[in-house]
Amino acid sequence: EKPVKEFAVNKIPAGECRIKGIEAVFWLTCTEVKTEDDEIKILFALRDTTRQKESERTIVDQRQYYESLLEFSPVAIVTLDMDERIVSCNPAFEKLFGFAAEESIGKNLDKLISPKDPGEAADFTKSAKEGNTIHGYGVRYRKDGQAVEVEIAGGPVYVRERTVGIFCIYHN
């Protein structure tokens, strides 16, 4: 075999592949290279990506699992960022309060559903932001202004041991 120069002439697009009879997923990379006498050879490299693919599938499965819990929950669930803005809300939240997700996301929850008495709602939110689990009862308001008595529960949302938001659950 002739020595290979240190530079590639042309990189051929890479892609995922499987080898017949092997239960694994590989990433195939091919590169054209020149030998010292300017002869072009193709260099193939395979990298086993089976664990990575399994991890990606697990993440997708977990995400779908938790999204379905929110989607089909009969109680209203809303998540907030640390600036107290709505990040997500489920269909039960939309039904209970009359706000579509599109008009809720990005808004301050307490101002949206507690416009007449934001102090009590703000106290719940502050406590959850501080890492506490909250539970109580209160009056919140639908989009049409109608008061609704609700049971309220909530708490912090942690990612990598850091509070990144809060969640609130409403049941009437």
GROMACS .gro file of N, CA and C in nm:
model
  516
    1GLU      N    1   0.085  -0.118   0.000
    1GLU     CA    2   0.000   0.000   0.000
    1GLU      C    3   0.089   0.123   0.000
    2LYS      N    4   0.052   0.218  -0.078
    2LYS     CA    5   0.129   0.342  -0.091
    2LYS      C    6   0.090   0.438   0.021
    3PRO      N    7   0.182   0.520   0.068
    3PRO     CA    8   0.149   0.617   0.173
    3PRO      C    9   0.044   0.717   0.124
    4VAL      N   10  -0.034   0.767   0.219
    4VAL     CA   11  -0.142   0.861   0.187
    4VAL      C   12  -0.099   1.001   0.229
    5LYS      N   13  -0.124   1.100   0.139
    5LYS     CA   14  -0.095   1.239   0.173
    5LYS      C   15  -0.187   1.283   0.286
    6GLU      N   16  -0.149   1.389   0.352
    6GLU     CA   17  -0.223   1.432   0.470
    6GLU      C   18  -0.351   1.509   0.439
    7PHE      N   19  -0.385   1.535   0.314
    7PHE     CA   20  -0.505   1.611   0.284
    7PHE      C   21  -0.602   1.529   0.200
    8ALA      N   22  -0.730   1.562   0.218
    8ALA     CA   23  -0.835   1.496   0.141
    8ALA      C   24  -0.864   1.577   0.016
    9VAL      N   25  -0.894   1.508  -0.092
    9VAL     CA   26  -0.927   1.574  -0.217
    9VAL      C   27  -1.075   1.610  -0.219
   10ASN      N   28  -1.159   1.518  -0.180
   10ASN     CA   29  -1.302   1.539  -0.190
   10ASN      C   30  -1.373   1.456  -0.084
   11LYS      N   31  -1.457   1.521  -0.006
   11LYS     CA   32  -1.533   1.448   0.095
   11LYS      C   33  -1.668   1.410   0.035
   12ILE      N   34  -1.700   1.284   0.041
   12ILE     CA   35  -1.826   1.232  -0.012
   12ILE      C   36  -1.929   1.241   0.100
   13PRO      N   37  -2.054   1.277   0.070
   13PRO     CA   38  -2.154   1.290   0.176
   13PRO      C   39  -2.163   1.165   0.263
   14ALA      N   40  -2.175   1.188   0.396
   14ALA     CA   41  -2.185   1.079   0.492
   14ALA      C   42  -2.331   1.040   0.511
   15GLY      N   43  -2.353   0.927   0.575
   15GLY     CA   44  -2.491   0.885   0.600
   15GLY      C   45  -2.499   0.765   0.692
   16GLU      N   46  -2.620   0.743   0.737
   16GLU     CA   47  -2.647   0.630   0.825
   16GLU      C   48  -2.657   0.503   0.742
   17CYS      N   49  -2.607   0.393   0.798
   17CYS     CA   50  -2.618   0.267   0.726
   17CYS      C   51  -2.629   0.151   0.824
   18ARG      N   52  -2.670   0.039   0.774
   18ARG     CA   53  -2.679  -0.085   0.851
   18ARG      C   54  -2.605  -0.192   0.772
   19ILE      N   55  -2.551  -0.287   0.846
   19ILE     CA   56  -2.481  -0.398   0.784
   19ILE      C   57  -2.567  -0.522   0.802
   20LYS      N   58  -2.595  -0.588   0.692
   20LYS     CA   59  -2.682  -0.705   0.695
   20LYS      C   60  -2.631  -0.807   0.797
   21GLY      N   61  -2.722  -0.853   0.882
   21GLY     CA   62  -2.687  -0.953   0.982
   21GLY      C   63  -2.636  -0.897   1.113
   22ILE      N   64  -2.620  -0.764   1.122
   22ILE     CA   65  -2.571  -0.702   1.245
   22ILE      C   66  -2.678  -0.607   1.297
   23GLU      N   67  -2.714  -0.624   1.423
   23GLU     CA   68  -2.814  -0.538   1.486
   23GLU      C   69  -2.748  -0.411   1.538
   24ALA      N   70  -2.703  -0.328   1.449
   24ALA     CA   71  -2.638  -0.204   1.488
   24ALA      C   72  -2.663  -0.098   1.381
   25VAL      N   73  -2.644   0.027   1.421
   25VAL     CA   74  -2.657   0.140   1.329
   25VAL      C   75  -2.520   0.205   1.320
   26PHE      N   76  -2.478   0.233   1.197
   26PHE     CA   77  -2.346   0.293   1.177
   26PHE      C   78  -2.359   0.424   1.101
   27TRP      N   79  -2.260   0.511   1.121
   27TRP     CA   80  -2.248   0.633   1.042
   27TRP      C   81  -2.129   0.612   0.951
   28LEU      N   82  -2.154   0.617   0.821
   28LEU     CA   83  -2.051   0.593   0.721
   28LEU      C   84  -2.001   0.725   0.665
   29THR      N   85  -1.869   0.742   0.667
   29THR     CA   86  -1.805   0.859   0.609
   29THR      C   87  -1.706   0.810   0.504
   30CYS      N   88  -1.709   0.870   0.388
   30CYS     CA   89  -1.616   0.835   0.280
   30CYS      C   90  -1.542   0.961   0.237
   31THR      N   91  -1.413   0.945   0.215
   31THR     CA   92  -1.332   1.057   0.172
   31THR      C   93  -1.238   1.011   0.062
   32GLU      N   94  -1.229   1.089  -0.045
   32GLU     CA   95  -1.130   1.062  -0.148
   32GLU      C   96  -0.996   1.119  -0.101
   33VAL      N   97  -0.890   1.042  -0.118
   33VAL     CA   98  -0.756   1.089  -0.081
   33VAL      C   99  -0.659   1.057  -0.195
   34LYS      N  100  -0.551   1.134  -0.203
   34LYS     CA  101  -0.448   1.110  -0.304
   34LYS      C  102  -0.328   1.046  -0.238
   35THR      N  103  -0.271   0.948  -0.306
   35THR     CA  104  -0.145   0.890  -0.259
   35THR      C  105  -0.032   0.980  -0.307
   36GLU      N  106   0.091   0.948  -0.269
   36GLU     CA  107   0.205   1.031  -0.310
   36GLU      C  108   0.222   1.039  -0.460
   37ASP      N  109   0.180   0.932  -0.532
   37ASP     CA  110   0.192   0.937  -0.678
   37ASP      C  111   0.062   0.983  -0.744
   38ASP      N  112  -0.020   1.061  -0.670
   38ASP     CA  113  -0.143   1.121  -0.718
   38ASP      C  114  -0.251   1.022  -0.758
   39GLU      N  115  -0.246   0.903  -0.707
   39GLU     CA  116  -0.352   0.805  -0.730
   39GLU      C  117  -0.464   0.833  -0.629
   40ILE      N  118  -0.589   0.834  -0.676
   40ILE     CA  119  -0.702   0.861  -0.587
   40ILE      C  120  -0.753   0.731  -0.528
   41LYS      N  121  -0.768   0.731  -0.395
   41LYS     CA  122  -0.822   0.617  -0.321
   41LYS      C  123  -0.942   0.668  -0.240
   42ILE      N  124  -1.026   0.577  -0.198
   42ILE     CA  125  -1.140   0.613  -0.114
   42ILE      C  126  -1.119   0.552   0.024
   43LEU      N  127  -1.129   0.637   0.125
   43LEU     CA  128  -1.115   0.596   0.264
   43LEU      C  129  -1.254   0.590   0.326
   44PHE      N  130  -1.290   0.473   0.380
   44PHE     CA  131  -1.420   0.453   0.445
   44PHE      C  132  -1.399   0.449   0.596
   45ALA      N  133  -1.489   0.516   0.669
   45ALA     CA  134  -1.485   0.511   0.815
   45ALA      C  135  -1.627   0.482   0.865
   46LEU      N  136  -1.638   0.384   0.953
   46LEU     CA  137  -1.766   0.349   1.014
   46LEU      C  138  -1.760   0.382   1.163
   47ARG      N  139  -1.865   0.445   1.211
   47ARG     CA  140  -1.875   0.473   1.355
   47ARG      C  141  -2.006   0.413   1.403
   48ASP      N  142  -1.998   0.330   1.506
   48ASP     CA  143  -2.118   0.267   1.563
   48ASP      C  144  -2.199   0.372   1.638
   49THR      N  145  -2.319   0.399   1.592
   49THR     CA  146  -2.405   0.500   1.654
   49THR      C  147  -2.528   0.438   1.719
   50THR      N  148  -2.521   0.308   1.745
   50THR     CA  149  -2.636   0.237   1.801
   50THR      C  150  -2.681   0.297   1.933
   51ARG      N  151  -2.589   0.319   2.026
   51ARG     CA  152  -2.628   0.376   2.157
   51ARG      C  153  -2.686   0.515   2.142
   52GLN      N  154  -2.627   0.594   2.055
   52GLN     CA  155  -2.679   0.729   2.031
   52GLN      C  156  -2.822   0.724   1.978
   53LYS      N  157  -2.848   0.635   1.882
   53LYS     CA  158  -2.982   0.621   1.825
   53LYS      C  159  -3.082   0.575   1.931
   54GLU      N  160  -3.040   0.481   2.016
   54GLU     CA  161  -3.127   0.433   2.124
   54GLU      C  162  -3.158   0.546   2.222
   55SER      N  163  -3.057   0.626   2.254
   55SER     CA  164  -3.077   0.740   2.344
   55SER      C  165  -3.173   0.841   2.283
   56GLU      N  166  -3.158   0.867   2.154
   56GLU     CA  167  -3.248   0.961   2.085
   56GLU      C  168  -3.391   0.909   2.088
   57ARG      N  169  -3.408   0.778   2.065
   57ARG     CA  170  -3.542   0.719   2.069
   57ARG      C  171  -3.601   0.728   2.209
   58THR      N  172  -3.519   0.705   2.310
   58THR     CA  173  -3.566   0.713   2.449
   58THR      C  174  -3.613   0.855   2.481
   59ILE      N  175  -3.537   0.954   2.437
   59ILE     CA  176  -3.575   1.094   2.461
   59ILE      C  177  -3.707   1.126   2.392
   60VAL      N  178  -3.723   1.084   2.268
   60VAL     CA  179  -3.848   1.108   2.195
   60VAL      C  180  -3.964   1.037   2.266
   61ASP      N  181  -3.943   0.912   2.308
   61ASP     CA  182  -4.048   0.837   2.377
   61ASP      C  183  -4.088   0.906   2.507
   62GLN      N  184  -3.990   0.951   2.585
   62GLN     CA  185  -4.019   1.018   2.712
   62GLN      C  186  -4.095   1.149   2.688
   63ARG      N  187  -4.052   1.222   2.588
   63ARG     CA  188  -4.120   1.348   2.556
   63ARG      C  189  -4.266   1.322   2.517
   64GLN      N  190  -4.289   1.223   2.433
   64GLN     CA  191  -4.425   1.191   2.392
   64GLN      C  192  -4.509   1.143   2.511
   65TYR      N  193  -4.447   1.068   2.600
   65TYR     CA  194  -4.516   1.018   2.720
   65TYR      C  195  -4.566   1.136   2.803
   66TYR      N  196  -4.477   1.230   2.835
   66TYR     CA  197  -4.515   1.343   2.918
   66TYR      C  198  -4.609   1.439   2.845
   67GLU      N  199  -4.590   1.455   2.716
   67GLU     CA  200  -4.682   1.540   2.640
   67GLU      C  201  -4.823   1.482   2.640
   68SER      N  202  -4.834   1.348   2.633
   68SER     CA  203  -4.967   1.287   2.635
   68SER      C  204  -5.031   1.300   2.773
   69LEU      N  205  -4.950   1.298   2.881
   69LEU     CA  206  -5.005   1.322   3.015
   69LEU      C  207  -5.069   1.459   3.022
   70LEU      N  208  -5.001   1.559   2.967
   70LEU     CA  209  -5.056   1.695   2.967
   70LEU      C  210  -5.178   1.705   2.875
   71GLU      N  211  -5.165   1.649   2.758
   71GLU     CA  212  -5.270   1.660   2.656
   71GLU      C  213  -5.403   1.600   2.703
   72PHE      N  214  -5.396   1.486   2.771
   72PHE     CA  215  -5.519   1.414   2.806
   72PHE      C  216  -5.557   1.427   2.952
   73SER      N  217  -5.485   1.507   3.028
   73SER     CA  218  -5.520   1.528   3.168
   73SER      C  219  -5.654   1.602   3.178
   74PRO      N  220  -5.741   1.557   3.268
   74PRO     CA  221  -5.869   1.627   3.283
   74PRO      C  222  -5.858   1.755   3.368
   75VAL      N  223  -5.741   1.779   3.427
   75VAL     CA  224  -5.723   1.901   3.506
   75VAL      C  225  -5.638   2.000   3.428
   76ALA      N  226  -5.659   2.128   3.457
   76ALA     CA  227  -5.587   2.235   3.388
   76ALA      C  228  -5.443   2.240   3.437
   77ILE      N  229  -5.348   2.237   3.344
   77ILE     CA  230  -5.206   2.243   3.378
   77ILE      C  231  -5.140   2.351   3.294
   78VAL      N  232  -5.059   2.433   3.362
   78VAL     CA  233  -4.988   2.540   3.294
   78VAL      C  234  -4.845   2.542   3.347
   79THR      N  235  -4.748   2.570   3.260
   79THR     CA  236  -4.609   2.584   3.304
   79THR      C  237  -4.564   2.726   3.275
   80LEU      N  238  -4.477   2.775   3.365
   80LEU     CA  239  -4.427   2.911   3.355
   80LEU      C  240  -4.276   2.911   3.354
   81ASP      N  241  -4.217   3.012   3.293
   81ASP     CA  242  -4.072   3.029   3.303
   81ASP      C  243  -4.042   3.108   3.430
   82MET      N  244  -3.917   3.136   3.455
   82MET     CA  245  -3.880   3.206   3.578
   82MET      C  246  -3.920   3.354   3.578
   83ASP      N  247  -3.964   3.404   3.464
   83ASP     CA  248  -4.017   3.540   3.456
   83ASP      C  249  -4.169   3.540   3.469
   84GLU      N  250  -4.223   3.424   3.507
   84GLU     CA  251  -4.367   3.405   3.532
   84GLU      C  252  -4.453   3.417   3.407
   85ARG      N  253  -4.391   3.393   3.292
   85ARG     CA  254  -4.466   3.392   3.165
   85ARG      C  255  -4.507   3.248   3.133
   86ILE      N  256  -4.623   3.234   3.075
   86ILE     CA  257  -4.674   3.102   3.038
   86ILE      C  258  -4.590   3.045   2.924
   87VAL      N  259  -4.543   2.922   2.947
   87VAL     CA  260  -4.464   2.850   2.846
   87VAL      C  261  -4.555   2.752   2.773
   88SER      N  262  -4.642   2.685   2.848
   88SER     CA  263  -4.734   2.590   2.788
   88SER      C  264  -4.858   2.577   2.874
   89CYS      N  265  -4.967   2.536   2.811
   89CYS     CA  266  -5.089   2.505   2.884
   89CYS      C  267  -5.160   2.393   2.808
   90ASN      N  268  -5.233   2.313   2.883
   90ASN     CA  269  -5.299   2.199   2.820
   90ASN      C  270  -5.442   2.234   2.779
   91PRO      N  271  -5.507   2.143   2.704
   91PRO     CA  272  -5.644   2.169   2.660
   91PRO      C  273  -5.742   2.191   2.776
   92ALA      N  274  -5.720   2.125   2.889
   92ALA     CA  275  -5.809   2.145   3.005
   92ALA      C  276  -5.797   2.288   3.058
   93PHE      N  277  -5.678   2.346   3.052
   93PHE     CA  278  -5.660   2.486   3.091
   93PHE      C  279  -5.738   2.576   2.996
   94GLU      N  280  -5.725   2.550   2.866
   94GLU     CA  281  -5.797   2.628   2.767
   94GLU      C  282  -5.948   2.622   2.791
   95LYS      N  283  -5.997   2.502   2.821
   95LYS     CA  284  -6.140   2.482   2.842
   95LYS      C  285  -6.187   2.551   2.971
   96LEU      N  286  -6.110   2.537   3.079
   96LEU     CA  287  -6.150   2.594   3.207
   96LEU      C  288  -6.152   2.746   3.204
   97PHE      N  289  -6.050   2.805   3.144
   97PHE     CA  290  -6.039   2.951   3.148
   97PHE      C  291  -6.078   3.023   3.019
   98GLY      N  292  -6.096   2.950   2.911
   98GLY     CA  293  -6.144   3.010   2.787
   98GLY      C  294  -6.038   3.079   2.703
   99PHE      N  295  -5.912   3.067   2.743
   99PHE     CA  296  -5.802   3.125   2.666
   99PHE      C  297  -5.737   3.017   2.580
  100ALA      N  298  -5.725   3.042   2.451
  100ALA     CA  299  -5.653   2.949   2.364
  100ALA      C  300  -5.505   2.955   2.400
  101ALA      N  301  -5.434   2.846   2.378
  101ALA     CA  302  -5.290   2.841   2.408
  101ALA      C  303  -5.218   2.957   2.340
  102GLU      N  304  -5.253   2.986   2.215
  102GLU     CA  305  -5.185   3.090   2.139
  102GLU      C  306  -5.196   3.228   2.205
  103GLU      N  307  -5.309   3.253   2.271
  103GLU     CA  308  -5.325   3.383   2.335
  103GLU      C  309  -5.273   3.385   2.479
  104SER      N  310  -5.241   3.268   2.533
  104SER     CA  311  -5.189   3.258   2.671
  104SER      C  312  -5.037   3.259   2.676
  105ILE      N  313  -4.975   3.191   2.583
  105ILE     CA  314  -4.830   3.174   2.587
  105ILE      C  315  -4.759   3.309   2.580
  106GLY      N  316  -4.664   3.326   2.672
  106GLY     CA  317  -4.590   3.451   2.680
  106GLY      C  318  -4.650   3.552   2.776
  107LYS      N  319  -4.774   3.528   2.820
  107LYS     CA  320  -4.842   3.620   2.912
  107LYS      C  321  -4.812   3.583   3.056
  108ASN      N  322  -4.827   3.680   3.145
  108ASN     CA  323  -4.814   3.657   3.289
  108ASN      C  324  -4.941   3.587   3.337
  109LEU      N  325  -4.926   3.468   3.397
  109LEU     CA  326  -5.041   3.388   3.439
  109LEU      C  327  -5.129   3.461   3.539
  110ASP      N  328  -5.067   3.521   3.640
  110ASP     CA  329  -5.145   3.586   3.745
  110ASP      C  330  -5.228   3.702   3.691
  111LYS      N  331  -5.171   3.778   3.599
  111LYS     CA  332  -5.246   3.889   3.538
  111LYS      C  333  -5.356   3.837   3.445
  112LEU      N  334  -5.333   3.721   3.386
  112LEU     CA  335  -5.429   3.665   3.291
  112LEU      C  336  -5.554   3.612   3.361
  113ILE      N  337  -5.536   3.533   3.467
  113ILE     CA  338  -5.653   3.469   3.530
  113ILE      C  339  -5.683   3.519   3.671
  114SER      N  340  -5.606   3.616   3.720
  114SER     CA  341  -5.632   3.675   3.852
  114SER      C  342  -5.627   3.828   3.844
  115PRO      N  343  -5.692   3.887   3.745
  115PRO     CA  344  -5.677   4.032   3.728
  115PRO      C  345  -5.739   4.114   3.841
  116LYS      N  346  -5.836   4.057   3.913
  116LYS     CA  347  -5.905   4.134   4.017
  116LYS      C  348  -5.836   4.123   4.153
  117ASP      N  349  -5.756   4.018   4.174
  117ASP     CA  350  -5.685   4.000   4.301
  117ASP      C  351  -5.552   3.931   4.274
  118PRO      N  352  -5.459   4.002   4.210
  118PRO     CA  353  -5.333   3.938   4.174
  118PRO      C  354  -5.242   3.908   4.293
  119GLY      N  355  -5.266   3.970   4.409
  119GLY     CA  356  -5.179   3.951   4.525
  119GLY      C  357  -5.173   3.807   4.574
  120GLU      N  358  -5.290   3.745   4.594
  120GLU     CA  359  -5.295   3.607   4.641
  120GLU      C  360  -5.232   3.512   4.540
  121ALA      N  361  -5.261   3.533   4.413
  121ALA     CA  362  -5.202   3.449   4.308
  121ALA      C  363  -5.052   3.470   4.301
  122ALA      N  364  -5.008   3.593   4.314
  122ALA     CA  365  -4.864   3.623   4.310
  122ALA      C  366  -4.791   3.558   4.427
  123ASP      N  367  -4.857   3.548   4.543
  123ASP     CA  368  -4.796   3.480   4.658
  123ASP      C  369  -4.773   3.333   4.629
  124PHE      N  370  -4.872   3.267   4.565
  124PHE     CA  371  -4.856   3.127   4.526
  124PHE      C  372  -4.739   3.112   4.429
  125THR      N  373  -4.735   3.199   4.330
  125THR     CA  374  -4.631   3.193   4.228
  125THR      C  375  -4.493   3.214   4.291
  126LYS      N  376  -4.481   3.313   4.377
  126LYS     CA  377  -4.354   3.341   4.443
  126LYS      C  378  -4.307   3.221   4.526
  127SER      N  379  -4.398   3.160   4.598
  127SER     CA  380  -4.363   3.044   4.681
  127SER      C  381  -4.313   2.928   4.595
  128ALA      N  382  -4.381   2.903   4.483
  128ALA     CA  383  -4.338   2.795   4.393
  128ALA      C  384  -4.201   2.827   4.332
  129LYS      N  385  -4.178   2.953   4.295
  129LYS     CA  386  -4.047   2.993   4.241
  129LYS      C  387  -3.935   2.972   4.342
  130GLU      N  388  -3.969   2.984   4.470
  130GLU     CA  389  -3.870   2.965   4.576
  130GLU      C  390  -3.846   2.817   4.608
  131GLY      N  391  -3.913   2.727   4.533
  131GLY     CA  392  -3.888   2.585   4.550
  131GLY      C  393  -3.989   2.512   4.635
  132ASN      N  394  -4.097   2.578   4.671
  132ASN     CA  395  -4.199   2.517   4.755
  132ASN      C  396  -4.311   2.456   4.673
  133THR      N  397  -4.371   2.352   4.728
  133THR     CA  398  -4.493   2.296   4.670
  133THR      C  399  -4.608   2.376   4.728
  134ILE      N  400  -4.700   2.414   4.644
  134ILE     CA  401  -4.812   2.495   4.691
  134ILE      C  402  -4.943   2.419   4.673
  135HIS      N  403  -5.038   2.449   4.761
  135HIS     CA  404  -5.172   2.391   4.752
  135HIS      C  405  -5.268   2.485   4.820
  136GLY      N  406  -5.381   2.508   4.759
  136GLY     CA  407  -5.481   2.594   4.819
  136GLY      C  408  -5.605   2.604   4.733
  137TYR      N  409  -5.690   2.696   4.769
  137TYR     CA  410  -5.814   2.719   4.698
  137TYR      C  411  -5.825   2.868   4.670
  138GLY      N  412  -5.887   2.902   4.560
  138GLY     CA  413  -5.900   3.043   4.529
  138GLY      C  414  -5.998   3.066   4.417
  139VAL      N  415  -6.015   3.192   4.385
  139VAL     CA  416  -6.102   3.231   4.275
  139VAL      C  417  -6.012   3.283   4.163
  140ARG      N  418  -6.036   3.234   4.045
  140ARG     CA  419  -5.967   3.281   3.926
  140ARG      C  420  -6.076   3.322   3.826
  141TYR      N  421  -6.035   3.385   3.716
  141TYR     CA  422  -6.134   3.438   3.624
  141TYR      C  423  -6.113   3.387   3.483
  142ARG      N  424  -6.226   3.353   3.423
  142ARG     CA  425  -6.225   3.308   3.283
  142ARG      C  426  -6.208   3.430   3.192
  143LYS      N  427  -6.183   3.402   3.067
  143LYS     CA  428  -6.167   3.507   2.967
  143LYS      C  429  -6.289   3.599   2.962
  144ASP      N  430  -6.407   3.543   2.980
  144ASP     CA  431  -6.531   3.622   2.975
  144ASP      C  432  -6.559   3.698   3.105
  145GLY      N  433  -6.465   3.688   3.203
  145GLY     CA  434  -6.480   3.761   3.329
  145GLY      C  435  -6.552   3.683   3.438
  146GLN      N  436  -6.605   3.567   3.404
  146GLN     CA  437  -6.677   3.487   3.503
  146GLN      C  438  -6.579   3.429   3.605
  147ALA      N  439  -6.613   3.442   3.734
  147ALA     CA  440  -6.530   3.388   3.841
  147ALA      C  441  -6.548   3.237   3.848
  148VAL      N  442  -6.440   3.167   3.879
  148VAL     CA  443  -6.446   3.022   3.894
  148VAL      C  444  -6.363   2.984   4.017
  149GLU      N  445  -6.426   2.908   4.107
  149GLU     CA  446  -6.355   2.861   4.226
  149GLU      C  447  -6.272   2.739   4.187
  150VAL      N  448  -6.144   2.742   4.224
  150VAL     CA  449  -6.054   2.634   4.184
  150VAL      C  450  -5.967   2.587   4.301
  151GLU      N  451  -5.933   2.461   4.293
  151GLU     CA  452  -5.827   2.408   4.379
  151GLU      C  453  -5.698   2.430   4.303
  152ILE      N  454  -5.595   2.475   4.373
  152ILE     CA  455  -5.469   2.512   4.307
  152ILE      C  456  -5.356   2.431   4.368
  153ALA      N  457  -5.273   2.374   4.282
  153ALA     CA  458  -5.153   2.304   4.328
  153ALA      C  459  -5.041   2.341   4.232
  154GLY      N  460  -4.920   2.334   4.280
  154GLY     CA  461  -4.809   2.366   4.193
  154GLY      C  462  -4.676   2.349   4.262
  155GLY      N  463  -4.572   2.380   4.189
  155GLY     CA  464  -4.438   2.369   4.244
  155GLY      C  465  -4.334   2.401   4.140
  156PRO      N  466  -4.209   2.386   4.180
  156PRO     CA  467  -4.099   2.418   4.089
  156PRO      C  468  -4.077   2.310   3.984
  157VAL      N  469  -4.017   2.349   3.873
  157VAL     CA  470  -3.972   2.255   3.770
  157VAL      C  471  -3.820   2.262   3.772
  158TYR      N  472  -3.758   2.147   3.793
  158TYR     CA  473  -3.612   2.140   3.801
  158TYR      C  474  -3.554   2.072   3.677
  159VAL      N  475  -3.443   2.124   3.629
  159VAL     CA  476  -3.364   2.061   3.525
  159VAL      C  477  -3.219   2.072   3.571
  160ARG      N  478  -3.153   1.959   3.579
  160ARG     CA  479  -3.014   1.953   3.626
  160ARG      C  480  -2.996   2.025   3.759
  161GLU      N  481  -3.088   1.996   3.851
  161GLU     CA  482  -3.082   2.048   3.988
  161GLU      C  483  -3.095   2.200   3.995
  162ARG      N  484  -3.156   2.259   3.893
  162ARG     CA  485  -3.175   2.403   3.889
  162ARG      C  486  -3.321   2.432   3.860
  163THR      N  487  -3.378   2.528   3.930
  163THR     CA  488  -3.516   2.566   3.903
  163THR      C  489  -3.521   2.643   3.772
  164VAL      N  490  -3.600   2.591   3.677
  164VAL     CA  491  -3.610   2.655   3.546
  164VAL      C  492  -3.751   2.709   3.519
  165GLY      N  493  -3.843   2.679   3.609
  165GLY     CA  494  -3.980   2.726   3.592
  165GLY      C  495  -4.067   2.672   3.702
  166ILE      N  496  -4.197   2.691   3.684
  166ILE     CA  497  -4.293   2.635   3.779
  166ILE      C  498  -4.411   2.579   3.702
  167PHE      N  499  -4.487   2.492   3.770
  167PHE     CA  500  -4.609   2.440   3.711
  167PHE      C  501  -4.724   2.469   3.806
  168CYS      N  502  -4.842   2.484   3.749
  168CYS     CA  503  -4.963   2.506   3.828
  168CYS      C  504  -5.073   2.415   3.774
  169ILE      N  505  -5.149   2.360   3.866
  169ILE     CA  506  -5.259   2.273   3.831
  169ILE      C  507  -5.386   2.335   3.891
  170TYR      N  508  -5.491   2.343   3.810
  170TYR     CA  509  -5.618   2.399   3.856
  170TYR      C  510  -5.728   2.297   3.835
  171HIS      N  511  -5.810   2.283   3.938
  171HIS     CA  512  -5.923   2.189   3.931
  171HIS      C  513  -6.044   2.257   3.992
  172ASN      N  514  -6.158   2.247   3.922
  172ASN     CA  515  -6.279   2.305   3.983
  172ASN      C  516  -6.385   2.200   3.998
   0.00000   0.00000   0.00000
